[in-house]
Amino acid sequence: MDDIPERARRAHIGHWVSGIAHVGLIGWLLIGPLFEVEPLPFDVTNVTTISEEEYAALVGAAASVEAPEPEVAPVVPETPQAPEVPQPEDTPPPAPVEETPAPTPPEPLEATPAPEPEVVPEQPAPPAPVVTDAQDVAPPEPLPPANEDVAVVLPERSIRPRPRPAPRVAPEPVAPPEPEVAIEDTTQDAVVPDESVEAPEPVEEQEATAQEEATSEIVTEADEPPSGAPERSVRPRPRPANRPTPAPAATETETPTETAETPAAPPSTADAVNDLLADLQASGATDTPAAPSGPPLTAGERNDLRVAVQNCWQVDVGSAASRVTVVVAMEMEENGRVVTNSLRMVRSDGGDGRAAEIAFQAARRAIIRCQNQGGRNGYDLPPEKYDQWREIEMTFNPANVGRNP
Amino acid sequence: MDRVTRLLTAALTALALMLPALVQAAPLRIEITEGVVEPLPFAVPGFIAESSGAEDWGARLAQVVADDLNGTGLFRQIGQDAFISRPTSFAAPVQYADWKAINAQALIMGAVAVADNGQLTVKFRVYDVFSDQELGRGLQFQGTTEGWRRMAHKVADAVYSRITGEAGYFDSRVVFVSETGPKNDRRKRLAIMDYDGANVQYLTDSSSIVLAPRFSPTGDRVLYTSYATGFPRIHVLDVGNTRSRILETQTDAMSFAPRFAPNGQSAVFSLSEGANTDIFLMDLGSGSTRRLTNTPAIETAPSYSPDGSQIVFESDRSGSQQLYIMPASGGEARRISFGDGRYGTPVWSPRGDLIAFTKQHKGRFHIGVMRTDGSEERLLTASFLDEGPTWAPNGRVIMFTRETQGASGQASLYSVDVSGRNLKRVRTPGAASDPSWGPLQ
């Protein structure tokens, strides 16, 4: 019997809440104006349509205009990177930056004029004026720190190159990617910072991944929807000075905008660390072609090699050399044969120089001789793991060989 | 805090980036801890005759060289029927592929010429077949045809040295006691021979018992014990003219177990006075003697270390026959043998690292070696009676006496590699005992 009023009371909770909310709203509407304060003053900028001549005059005058008050900054659309951007001291008028990405390119720091002329003839479809401009401003001059602050005025979304009318497919088969272009499982488009945007951190070109030789169409950045400013800072991958510029079509259209890059914020500790990272990454990329690849040799494969050599290692157990441990280094050919001239003693332990030399000669004979044992021509090593056994160091330790006649 | 985090992130990222390069830069590392202990195959075509009448000399020289190498147990000659090609000229380039095909790891090419005056000229080259290169440089010997075996031994020594890195021992001689007659009427005399048993020559007659001959460091003299005077006395014999003389020790005491000092100018020996036997040093030039030990125990069989600074000897001062080492000038001795059984006749290795000895344990005799501190004792042989080890000049091989059991048993010379392998009998005309290996000639 006592549960009935309780259930009824619970069923009307919603009514109570709604009623209280309505009463509060009505009361605020009635009494609220009594507490209203005067609105905060703010600057209003009238945006009007101007002619080209007026715009040019405005641009010309902008150079002499003093920087606006910092309060102007909120008017400028915020960008995701805004918190990381140093506060500007001298900010040019935002209008030219927003409206004209190309006409007023800052002086490029790392313009690469050399490959650009090659790009132009191969790129008839997209308009090339920007390329020309880049060439015009070819003499790179380091921007003074004041100009670097221009990048502070970031658009909310980066100005993307104008989309092409149709998927850009090269009229001729695209040449295979340059060897130094990293082959990756996923396609990674060239990331190009907007020429009019100064990224908080140096955003240089991200080399395009290898052009897919097996794909039927080329997906360029122009085909992708504008993504705005990069959400994450893409680490620069400076190319070695002697590395030729990759020729994939996907990167060709981006060249002009690369030249429009402007330096980032003033050097800071973070930038120094970033630069270090960039250098490491760049060095790693440079070393990648020469570094071993593929899975390491299995224990069985290593054991096979060990057994093959030890079967030919003749130890004179009564000699002084039988107390010497030698480490022999060698280079291998892809067919499993030893590069004879590469055999060398890395170090020895346990005897004098004469004994060490004899021990090395015995090890050398074993290595050379056993590659021909059993009718084979070279050691039986997995060719797909060649990088793993391109260089081998063998330690010949006779401590336990033939000690019990 | 944010900066610290970023720095840490950067450091970790850097490590992550560098790690693959560091790992990948390391070569593949393999450790070989097992090998094979088997003779090294070599090929030695007959030495090419470079003069008329030298064909026979070429074959004989090549055979002795091959026998020397085969006899070490470290080499194995490849039969000539397996040869793919046969060199016709000493100067012709080596066809390495032909020798690799038959797995010849070393190739010995030689040539011989005989002049009208009987002068024999032998030259040779050694090739490391699988390295496609010559080991060392060509070498040439000249001598008379009478010394052709020595020339062959010298060639073998050079080949051995170039391949093993150690000095050879083929051009050396052994002095020993030649025995004839039954055990109860054994007649003994000193004899000398090549290390392989060839060219035996007798140095003394069998009119008196002779024991324990010892070569001088230069091989020109021999110390030995003779009963010519009715009791054991030490004699020194000139190998060149076989003349001998008694060392003037004490005329009324037994002297035995002599051994030259490394300088050849003095010798140590044992002198028995009553029931006591001690070790003495004698200057061979002046005849003066000096006591090195002075204990009531029997101390004998002294042997110098190669540098002449120490002497190893046997003594029963501890109650059983054991090995001790004392300074060459005498003084406190330290025991180095602690195993079961009795130890005797120690001989210091020419290398200086080992001491060979005779061990009697549980009714059997052994030839063994141990390090100079008594560690790493290894017994190389075991038989009814093995005794009296002597080292080859390179310290690689030990020769000793083995006597068979029974009334008809007789003594023979055996050799064994210091590793315990290649135990074999040394060819002698008859029974032989007490070998002493001389230096390289």
mmCIF file of C-alpha atoms in Angstrom, chain A residues 186-331:
data_model
loop_
_atom_site.group_PDB
_atom_site.id
_atom_site.type_symbol
_atom_site.label_atom_id
_atom_site.label_comp_id
_atom_site.label_asym_id
_atom_site.label_seq_id
_atom_site.Cartn_x
_atom_site.Cartn_y
_atom_site.Cartn_z
ATOM 1 C CA THR A 186 50.104 2.941 -47.851
ATOM 2 C CA THR A 187 50.074 5.842 -50.143
ATOM 3 C CA GLN A 188 51.219 8.999 -48.577
ATOM 4 C CA ASP A 189 50.714 12.137 -50.497
ATOM 5 C CA ALA A 190 53.090 14.919 -50.531
ATOM 6 C CA VAL A 191 52.356 17.189 -47.680
ATOM 7 C CA VAL A 192 52.891 20.737 -48.611
ATOM 8 C CA PRO A 193 52.411 23.507 -46.226
ATOM 9 C CA ASP A 194 50.449 26.335 -47.537
ATOM 10 C CA GLU A 195 52.553 28.977 -49.074
ATOM 11 C CA SER A 196 50.731 31.696 -47.286
ATOM 12 C CA VAL A 197 50.764 29.992 -43.997
ATOM 13 C CA GLU A 198 53.621 29.940 -41.716
ATOM 14 C CA ALA A 199 53.389 26.759 -39.819
ATOM 15 C CA PRO A 200 54.383 26.848 -36.235
ATOM 16 C CA GLU A 201 57.050 24.356 -37.007
ATOM 17 C CA PRO A 202 58.946 23.953 -40.194
ATOM 18 C CA VAL A 203 56.730 22.116 -42.532
ATOM 19 C CA GLU A 204 58.626 21.202 -45.556
ATOM 20 C CA GLU A 205 57.656 18.992 -48.276
ATOM 21 C CA GLN A 206 56.888 15.454 -47.450
ATOM 22 C CA GLU A 207 58.285 13.467 -50.239
ATOM 23 C CA ALA A 208 55.637 11.601 -51.932
ATOM 24 C CA THR A 209 55.713 7.917 -51.518
ATOM 25 C CA ALA A 210 56.474 5.842 -54.489
ATOM 26 C CA GLN A 211 54.181 6.178 -57.320
ATOM 27 C CA GLU A 212 52.205 3.041 -57.459
ATOM 28 C CA GLU A 213 53.256 1.240 -60.538
ATOM 29 C CA ALA A 214 50.349 -1.081 -60.290
ATOM 30 C CA THR A 215 47.617 1.457 -59.808
ATOM 31 C CA SER A 216 45.442 2.555 -62.634
ATOM 32 C CA GLU A 217 45.119 6.142 -61.681
ATOM 33 C CA ILE A 218 47.132 8.740 -59.979
ATOM 34 C CA VAL A 219 45.575 10.169 -56.930
ATOM 35 C CA THR A 220 47.002 13.512 -56.246
ATOM 36 C CA GLU A 221 46.426 15.934 -53.550
ATOM 37 C CA ALA A 222 44.170 17.838 -55.875
ATOM 38 C CA ASP A 223 41.805 14.964 -55.860
ATOM 39 C CA GLU A 224 41.425 14.989 -52.174
ATOM 40 C CA PRO A 225 39.129 17.283 -50.331
ATOM 41 C CA PRO A 226 40.807 20.194 -48.739
ATOM 42 C CA SER A 227 42.036 19.137 -45.415
ATOM 43 C CA GLY A 228 42.896 22.497 -43.999
ATOM 44 C CA ALA A 229 45.998 23.093 -42.058
ATOM 45 C CA PRO A 230 47.857 20.014 -41.063
ATOM 46 C CA GLU A 231 46.603 18.640 -37.833
ATOM 47 C CA ARG A 232 49.973 17.253 -37.052
ATOM 48 C CA SER A 233 53.303 18.588 -37.837
ATOM 49 C CA VAL A 234 54.796 16.458 -40.530
ATOM 50 C CA ARG A 235 58.436 16.126 -39.959
ATOM 51 C CA PRO A 236 60.575 17.483 -42.697
ATOM 52 C CA ARG A 237 62.667 15.044 -44.585
ATOM 53 C CA PRO A 238 65.400 17.091 -46.085
ATOM 54 C CA ARG A 239 66.789 15.514 -49.109
ATOM 55 C CA PRO A 240 70.480 14.991 -49.493
ATOM 56 C CA ALA A 241 72.093 17.563 -51.611
ATOM 57 C CA ASN A 242 73.025 15.046 -54.247
ATOM 58 C CA ARG A 243 69.703 13.356 -54.340
ATOM 59 C CA PRO A 244 67.780 14.053 -57.494
ATOM 60 C CA THR A 245 64.312 15.327 -57.114
ATOM 61 C CA PRO A 246 61.796 12.557 -57.522
ATOM 62 C CA ALA A 247 59.834 12.867 -60.679
ATOM 63 C CA PRO A 248 56.500 11.388 -59.790
ATOM 64 C CA ALA A 249 53.684 13.417 -61.178
ATOM 65 C CA ALA A 250 52.090 13.662 -57.814
ATOM 66 C CA THR A 251 54.818 15.904 -56.594
ATOM 67 C CA GLU A 252 55.126 18.021 -59.623
ATOM 68 C CA THR A 253 52.152 20.188 -58.924
ATOM 69 C CA GLU A 254 53.343 20.798 -55.470
ATOM 70 C CA THR A 255 56.636 22.235 -56.402
ATOM 71 C CA PRO A 256 55.426 25.790 -56.686
ATOM 72 C CA THR A 257 53.921 25.757 -53.310
ATOM 73 C CA GLU A 258 57.073 24.310 -51.880
ATOM 74 C CA THR A 259 58.893 27.370 -52.956
ATOM 75 C CA ALA A 260 56.386 29.450 -51.150
ATOM 76 C CA GLU A 261 57.397 28.059 -47.870
ATOM 77 C CA THR A 262 58.364 30.503 -45.320
ATOM 78 C CA PRO A 263 60.443 29.901 -42.301
ATOM 79 C CA ALA A 264 58.747 29.062 -39.145
ATOM 80 C CA ALA A 265 58.827 30.565 -35.786
ATOM 81 C CA PRO A 266 62.055 31.721 -34.291
ATOM 82 C CA PRO A 267 64.403 29.010 -33.146
ATOM 83 C CA SER A 268 63.508 27.452 -29.878
ATOM 84 C CA THR A 269 64.450 24.410 -27.866
ATOM 85 C CA ALA A 270 61.613 22.507 -29.350
ATOM 86 C CA ASP A 271 62.747 23.453 -32.788
ATOM 87 C CA ALA A 272 66.232 22.326 -32.026
ATOM 88 C CA VAL A 273 64.903 18.980 -30.934
ATOM 89 C CA ASN A 274 62.748 18.836 -33.985
ATOM 90 C CA ASP A 275 65.693 19.631 -36.153
ATOM 91 C CA LEU A 276 67.611 16.840 -34.508
ATOM 92 C CA LEU A 277 64.766 14.506 -35.172
ATOM 93 C CA ALA A 278 64.625 15.643 -38.732
ATOM 94 C CA ASP A 279 68.302 15.017 -39.153
ATOM 95 C CA LEU A 280 68.028 11.590 -37.637
ATOM 96 C CA GLN A 281 65.126 10.725 -39.794
ATOM 97 C CA ALA A 282 66.863 12.042 -42.827
ATOM 98 C CA SER A 283 69.992 10.082 -42.063
ATOM 99 C CA GLY A 284 67.936 7.024 -41.484
ATOM 100 C CA ALA A 285 66.249 7.468 -44.787
ATOM 101 C CA THR A 286 69.580 7.866 -46.435
ATOM 102 C CA ASP A 287 70.897 4.720 -44.866
ATOM 103 C CA THR A 288 67.870 2.704 -45.588
ATOM 104 C CA PRO A 289 68.896 1.477 -49.024
ATOM 105 C CA ALA A 290 72.179 0.092 -47.673
ATOM 106 C CA ALA A 291 70.825 -1.294 -44.458
ATOM 107 C CA PRO A 292 69.977 -4.955 -44.151
ATOM 108 C CA SER A 293 66.397 -5.772 -44.582
ATOM 109 C CA GLY A 294 64.233 -8.744 -44.192
ATOM 110 C CA PRO A 295 63.854 -11.070 -41.297
ATOM 111 C CA PRO A 296 66.940 -12.303 -39.505
ATOM 112 C CA LEU A 297 68.300 -15.743 -40.058
ATOM 113 C CA THR A 298 66.575 -18.395 -38.096
ATOM 114 C CA ALA A 299 68.434 -20.444 -35.566
ATOM 115 C CA GLY A 300 68.354 -23.338 -37.978
ATOM 116 C CA GLU A 301 69.867 -21.322 -40.773
ATOM 117 C CA ARG A 302 72.589 -20.038 -38.520
ATOM 118 C CA ASN A 303 73.266 -23.523 -37.282
ATOM 119 C CA ASP A 304 73.514 -24.845 -40.814
ATOM 120 C CA LEU A 305 76.174 -22.296 -41.567
ATOM 121 C CA ARG A 306 78.007 -23.113 -38.385
ATOM 122 C CA VAL A 307 77.991 -26.810 -39.090
ATOM 123 C CA ALA A 308 79.100 -26.272 -42.655
ATOM 124 C CA VAL A 309 82.162 -24.352 -41.558
ATOM 125 C CA GLN A 310 83.117 -26.454 -38.580
ATOM 126 C CA ASN A 311 83.159 -29.545 -40.742
ATOM 127 C CA CYS A 312 86.109 -28.038 -42.569
ATOM 128 C CA TRP A 313 87.827 -26.427 -39.626
ATOM 129 C CA GLN A 314 90.872 -28.552 -38.987
ATOM 130 C CA VAL A 315 92.374 -27.893 -35.609
ATOM 131 C CA ASP A 316 95.891 -28.916 -34.740
ATOM 132 C CA VAL A 317 95.159 -29.528 -31.106
ATOM 133 C CA GLY A 318 98.781 -29.797 -30.077
ATOM 134 C CA SER A 319 99.832 -26.517 -31.556
ATOM 135 C CA ALA A 320 100.075 -23.103 -30.014
ATOM 136 C CA ALA A 321 97.451 -21.988 -32.495
ATOM 137 C CA SER A 322 94.979 -24.360 -30.902
ATOM 138 C CA ARG A 323 94.892 -22.060 -27.925
ATOM 139 C CA VAL A 324 94.093 -19.001 -29.984
ATOM 140 C CA THR A 325 90.585 -17.751 -30.582
ATOM 141 C CA VAL A 326 90.324 -15.722 -33.738
ATOM 142 C CA VAL A 327 87.503 -13.647 -35.122
ATOM 143 C CA VAL A 328 87.375 -13.610 -38.891
ATOM 144 C CA ALA A 329 85.301 -11.144 -40.855
ATOM 145 C CA MET A 330 84.222 -11.668 -44.411
ATOM 146 C CA GLU A 331 81.929 -10.343 -47.053
#
